[in-house]
PDB file of C-alpha atoms in Angstrom:
ATOM      1  CA  MET J   5      36.557 163.964  65.467  1.00  0.00           C
ATOM      2  CA  THR J   6      33.673 163.268  67.868  1.00  0.00           C
ATOM      3  CA  GLU J   7      31.367 163.057  64.853  1.00  0.00           C
ATOM      4  CA  SER J   8      33.161 159.929  63.574  1.00  0.00           C
ATOM      5  CA  ARG J   9      32.965 158.274  67.006  1.00  0.00           C
ATOM      6  CA  ASN J  10      29.236 158.866  67.250  1.00  0.00           C
ATOM      7  CA  ASN J  11      28.525 157.706  63.691  1.00  0.00           C
ATOM      8  CA  PRO J  12      31.082 155.045  62.772  1.00  0.00           C
ATOM      9  CA  PRO J  13      30.933 153.695  59.230  1.00  0.00           C
ATOM     10  CA  PRO J  14      28.916 150.480  58.852  1.00  0.00           C
ATOM     11  CA  MET J  15      30.927 147.292  59.130  1.00  0.00           C
ATOM     12  CA  THR J  16      30.624 144.223  56.948  1.00  0.00           C
ATOM     13  CA  PRO J  17      29.026 141.151  58.566  1.00  0.00           C
ATOM     14  CA  SER J  18      31.399 138.998  60.620  1.00  0.00           C
ATOM     15  CA  GLN J  19      29.736 135.682  59.711  1.00  0.00           C
ATOM     16  CA  PRO J  20      31.753 134.905  56.541  1.00  0.00           C
ATOM     17  CA  TYR J  21      35.004 135.623  58.382  1.00  0.00           C
ATOM     18  CA  LEU J  22      33.963 133.363  61.239  1.00  0.00           C
ATOM     19  CA  LEU J  23      32.892 130.621  58.796  1.00  0.00           C
ATOM     20  CA  ARG J  24      36.291 130.693  57.080  1.00  0.00           C
ATOM     21  CA  ALA J  25      38.179 130.695  60.376  1.00  0.00           C
ATOM     22  CA  LEU J  26      36.128 127.934  61.998  1.00  0.00           C
ATOM     23  CA  ASN J  27      36.278 125.772  58.881  1.00  0.00           C
ATOM     24  CA  GLU J  28      40.080 126.092  58.826  1.00  0.00           C
ATOM     25  CA  TRP J  29      40.300 125.403  62.568  1.00  0.00           C
ATOM     26  CA  LEU J  30      38.142 122.268  62.311  1.00  0.00           C
ATOM     27  CA  VAL J  31      40.089 120.901  59.332  1.00  0.00           C
ATOM     28  CA  ASP J  32      43.448 121.689  60.991  1.00  0.00           C
ATOM     29  CA  ASN J  33      42.333 119.651  63.998  1.00  0.00           C
ATOM     30  CA  GLY J  34      41.301 116.646  61.915  1.00  0.00           C
ATOM     31  CA  MET J  35      37.576 117.221  62.395  1.00  0.00           C
ATOM     32  CA  THR J  36      34.770 116.990  59.830  1.00  0.00           C
ATOM     33  CA  PRO J  37      33.218 120.446  59.374  1.00  0.00           C
ATOM     34  CA  GLN J  38      29.480 120.434  58.814  1.00  0.00           C
ATOM     35  CA  ILE J  39      27.170 123.359  58.178  1.00  0.00           C
ATOM     36  CA  LEU J  40      23.514 123.694  59.088  1.00  0.00           C
ATOM     37  CA  VAL J  41      21.640 125.489  56.302  1.00  0.00           C
ATOM     38  CA  ASP J  42      18.196 127.103  56.393  1.00  0.00           C
ATOM     39  CA  THR J  43      16.826 126.169  52.965  1.00  0.00           C
ATOM     40  CA  ARG J  44      14.056 128.796  53.186  1.00  0.00           C
ATOM     41  CA  CYS J  45      16.554 131.608  52.666  1.00  0.00           C
ATOM     42  CA  PRO J  46      16.496 133.129  49.182  1.00  0.00           C
ATOM     43  CA  GLY J  47      19.393 132.119  46.969  1.00  0.00           C
ATOM     44  CA  VAL J  48      19.964 128.605  48.359  1.00  0.00           C
ATOM     45  CA  GLU J  49      20.785 126.359  45.398  1.00  0.00           C
ATOM     46  CA  ILE J  50      20.976 122.671  46.251  1.00  0.00           C
ATOM     47  CA  PRO J  51      20.222 119.655  44.040  1.00  0.00           C
ATOM     48  CA  ALA J  52      16.523 118.847  43.768  1.00  0.00           C
ATOM     49  CA  THR J  53      17.229 115.299  44.962  1.00  0.00           C
ATOM     50  CA  VAL J  54      18.400 116.590  48.347  1.00  0.00           C
ATOM     51  CA  LYS J  55      15.550 116.753  50.828  1.00  0.00           C
ATOM     52  CA  ALA J  56      15.707 119.101  53.795  1.00  0.00           C
ATOM     53  CA  GLU J  57      13.989 118.220  57.051  1.00  0.00           C
ATOM     54  CA  ASP J  58      12.025 121.156  58.522  1.00  0.00           C
ATOM     55  CA  HIS J  59      13.822 123.463  56.067  1.00  0.00           C
ATOM     56  CA  ARG J  60      17.137 122.517  57.712  1.00  0.00           C
ATOM     57  CA  LEU J  61      19.926 120.721  55.925  1.00  0.00           C
ATOM     58  CA  VAL J  62      23.271 119.500  57.285  1.00  0.00           C
ATOM     59  CA  LEU J  63      26.090 119.421  54.738  1.00  0.00           C
ATOM     60  CA  ASN J  64      29.584 117.988  55.159  1.00  0.00           C
ATOM     61  CA  ILE J  65      32.069 120.547  53.782  1.00  0.00           C
ATOM     62  CA  SER J  66      35.272 118.662  54.619  1.00  0.00           C
ATOM     63  CA  PRO J  67      38.016 118.573  51.952  1.00  0.00           C
ATOM     64  CA  GLY J  68      37.289 114.882  51.373  1.00  0.00           C
ATOM     65  CA  ALA J  69      33.588 115.520  50.750  1.00  0.00           C
ATOM     66  CA  VAL J  70      33.620 118.649  48.583  1.00  0.00           C
ATOM     67  CA  ARG J  71      35.667 120.153  45.800  1.00  0.00           C
ATOM     68  CA  ASP J  72      36.366 123.815  45.072  1.00  0.00           C
ATOM     69  CA  LEU J  73      35.043 125.103  48.412  1.00  0.00           C
ATOM     70  CA  LEU J  74      34.860 128.879  48.317  1.00  0.00           C
ATOM     71  CA  ILE J  75      33.588 130.949  51.241  1.00  0.00           C
ATOM     72  CA  GLU J  76      33.058 134.490  49.990  1.00  0.00           C
ATOM     73  CA  ASN J  77      31.518 137.363  51.933  1.00  0.00           C
ATOM     74  CA  ASP J  78      28.070 136.734  50.430  1.00  0.00           C
ATOM     75  CA  TYR J  79      28.045 133.113  49.261  1.00  0.00           C
ATOM     76  CA  LEU J  80      29.523 129.722  50.031  1.00  0.00           C
ATOM     77  CA  SER J  81      29.943 127.436  47.017  1.00  0.00           C
ATOM     78  CA  PHE J  82      31.348 123.985  46.322  1.00  0.00           C
ATOM     79  CA  VAL J  83      30.925 120.862  44.220  1.00  0.00           C
ATOM     80  CA  ALA J  84      29.843 117.647  45.947  1.00  0.00           C
ATOM     81  CA  ARG J  85      28.545 114.244  44.980  1.00  0.00           C
ATOM     82  CA  PHE J  86      24.904 113.505  45.683  1.00  0.00           C
ATOM     83  CA  SER J  87      23.782 109.943  44.890  1.00  0.00           C
ATOM     84  CA  GLY J  88      27.021 109.515  42.945  1.00  0.00           C
ATOM     85  CA  VAL J  89      26.519 112.586  40.730  1.00  0.00           C
ATOM     86  CA  SER J  90      28.670 115.726  41.049  1.00  0.00           C
ATOM     87  CA  ARG J  91      26.529 118.801  41.656  1.00  0.00           C
ATOM     88  CA  GLY J  92      27.250 122.447  42.318  1.00  0.00           C
ATOM     89  CA  VAL J  93      25.958 123.955  45.557  1.00  0.00           C
ATOM     90  CA  LEU J  94      25.492 127.673  46.214  1.00  0.00           C
ATOM     91  CA  ILE J  95      24.469 128.882  49.661  1.00  0.00           C
ATOM     92  CA  PRO J  96      24.163 132.482  50.845  1.00  0.00           C
ATOM     93  CA  VAL J  97      26.294 132.981  53.953  1.00  0.00           C
ATOM     94  CA  ALA J  98      23.185 134.354  55.693  1.00  0.00           C
ATOM     95  CA  ALA J  99      21.518 130.927  55.240  1.00  0.00           C
ATOM     96  CA  VAL J 100      24.229 129.163  57.278  1.00  0.00           C
ATOM     97  CA  ARG J 101      22.908 128.759  60.818  1.00  0.00           C
ATOM     98  CA  ALA J 102      25.886 126.846  62.263  1.00  0.00           C
ATOM     99  CA  ILE J 103      29.274 125.311  61.541  1.00  0.00           C
ATOM    100  CA  TYR J 104      30.475 122.506  63.794  1.00  0.00           C
ATOM    101  CA  ALA J 105      32.548 119.317  63.987  1.00  0.00           C
ATOM    102  CA  ARG J 106      30.663 116.094  63.320  1.00  0.00           C
ATOM    103  CA  GLU J 107      32.833 114.286  65.862  1.00  0.00           C
ATOM    104  CA  ASN J 108      32.313 116.455  68.945  1.00  0.00           C
ATOM    105  CA  GLY J 109      29.889 119.288  68.098  1.00  0.00           C
ATOM    106  CA  GLN J 110      32.514 122.006  68.603  1.00  0.00           C
ATOM    107  CA  GLY J 111      31.718 125.074  66.516  1.00  0.00           C
ATOM    108  CA  MET J 112      29.390 128.048  66.424  1.00  0.00           C
ATOM    109  CA  MET J 113      25.746 128.858  65.795  1.00  0.00           C
ATOM    110  CA  PHE J 114      24.769 132.054  64.015  1.00  0.00           C
ATOM    111  CA  PRO J 115      21.659 134.134  64.662  1.00  0.00           C
ATOM    112  CA  GLU J 116      19.155 134.812  61.935  1.00  0.00           C
ATOM    113  CA  THR J 117      19.826 138.212  60.434  1.00  0.00           C
ATOM    114  CA  PRO J 118      17.130 140.866  60.977  1.00  0.00           C
ATOM    115  CA  ASP J 119      16.493 141.387  57.255  1.00  0.00           C
ATOM    116  CA  GLU J 120      15.489 137.723  56.914  1.00  0.00           C
ATOM    117  CA  THR J 121      13.070 137.637  59.811  1.00  0.00           C
ATOM    118  CA  GLY J 122      11.462 141.028  59.361  1.00  0.00           C
ATOM    119  CA  PRO J 123      11.692 144.015  61.650  1.00  0.00           C
ATOM    120  CA  VAL J 124      13.361 143.487  64.988  1.00  0.00           C
ATOM    121  CA  PRO J 125      10.877 144.080  67.810  1.00  0.00           C
ATOM    122  CA  ALA J 126      11.749 146.651  70.444  1.00  0.00           C
ATOM    123  CA  PRO J 127      13.142 145.087  73.605  1.00  0.00           C
ATOM    124  CA  GLU J 128      10.684 144.679  76.443  1.00  0.00           C
ATOM    125  CA  ARG J 129      11.125 146.915  79.437  1.00  0.00           C
ATOM    126  CA  HIS J 130      11.042 145.059  82.730  1.00  0.00           C
ATOM    127  CA  SER J 131      10.437 148.168  84.793  1.00  0.00           C
ATOM    128  CA  THR J 132       7.850 150.853  84.193  1.00  0.00           C
ATOM    129  CA  THR J 133       9.787 153.468  86.116  1.00  0.00           C
ATOM    130  CA  PRO J 134      12.371 155.301  84.065  1.00  0.00           C
ATOM    131  CA  ARG J 135      15.947 154.962  85.171  1.00  0.00           C
ATOM    132  CA  PRO J 136      17.731 158.200  86.024  1.00  0.00           C
ATOM    133  CA  PRO J 137      20.736 158.928  83.841  1.00  0.00           C
ATOM    134  CA  ALA J 138      24.065 157.961  85.349  1.00  0.00           C
ATOM    135  CA  GLU J 139      25.884 160.875  86.866  1.00  0.00           C
ATOM    136  CA  LYS J 140      29.205 161.687  85.274  1.00  0.00           C
ATOM    137  CA  PRO J 141      31.910 163.054  87.531  1.00  0.00           C
ATOM    138  CA  ASN J 142      33.387 166.415  86.626  1.00  0.00           C
ATOM    139  CA  ARG J 143      36.757 165.678  85.098  1.00  0.00           C
ATOM    140  CA  THR J 144      39.570 168.092  84.707  1.00  0.00           C
ATOM    141  CA  GLY J 145      41.975 165.754  82.933  1.00  0.00           C
ATOM    142  CA  GLY J 146      44.265 162.987  84.044  1.00  0.00           C
ATOM    143  CA  LYS J 147      43.928 159.270  83.418  1.00  0.00           C
ATOM    144  CA  PRO J 148      40.863 157.743  81.758  1.00  0.00           C
ATOM    145  CA  ASP J 149      38.293 156.024  83.958  1.00  0.00           C
ATOM    146  CA  LEU J 150      38.667 152.416  82.843  1.00  0.00           C
ATOM    147  CA  LYS J 151      38.057 149.335  84.960  1.00  0.00           C
ATOM    148  CA  VAL J 152      39.630 145.919  84.525  1.00  0.00           C
ATOM    149  CA  ILE J 153      36.879 143.325  84.734  1.00  0.00           C
ATOM    150  CA  LYS J 154      37.948 139.759  85.364  1.00  0.00           C
TER     151      LYS J 154
END
């Protein structure tokens, strides 16, 4: 049993779940959901007529602006009109950097995933002296040692 606690199975990314939830929340509150897309990410398919500024593109994904919006675990897709012409858009979820309301900026930013930016550097140590391990009290049973932090 301790083996499964030490090595839990890998979890799926939370970003697509958060995108779906935040999109629904924004629409339910009468806001205009917009996404910020990093167009450098592999798999981004946007019309050639759409120009991104600094590889960043803001897209309105409100029900009035897009048709057939689908937010899957790997991709976000929809049909929208660009210069009066309906075009399909396909965006990897990993390319979405933020979802927010146009009206008030409420929403969430997402970090770049490590596999897109290369290896994650080791965190810097601020102290050169090693920290001693925390002492664990000898326990003979009873209640767990949990603290309520407010």
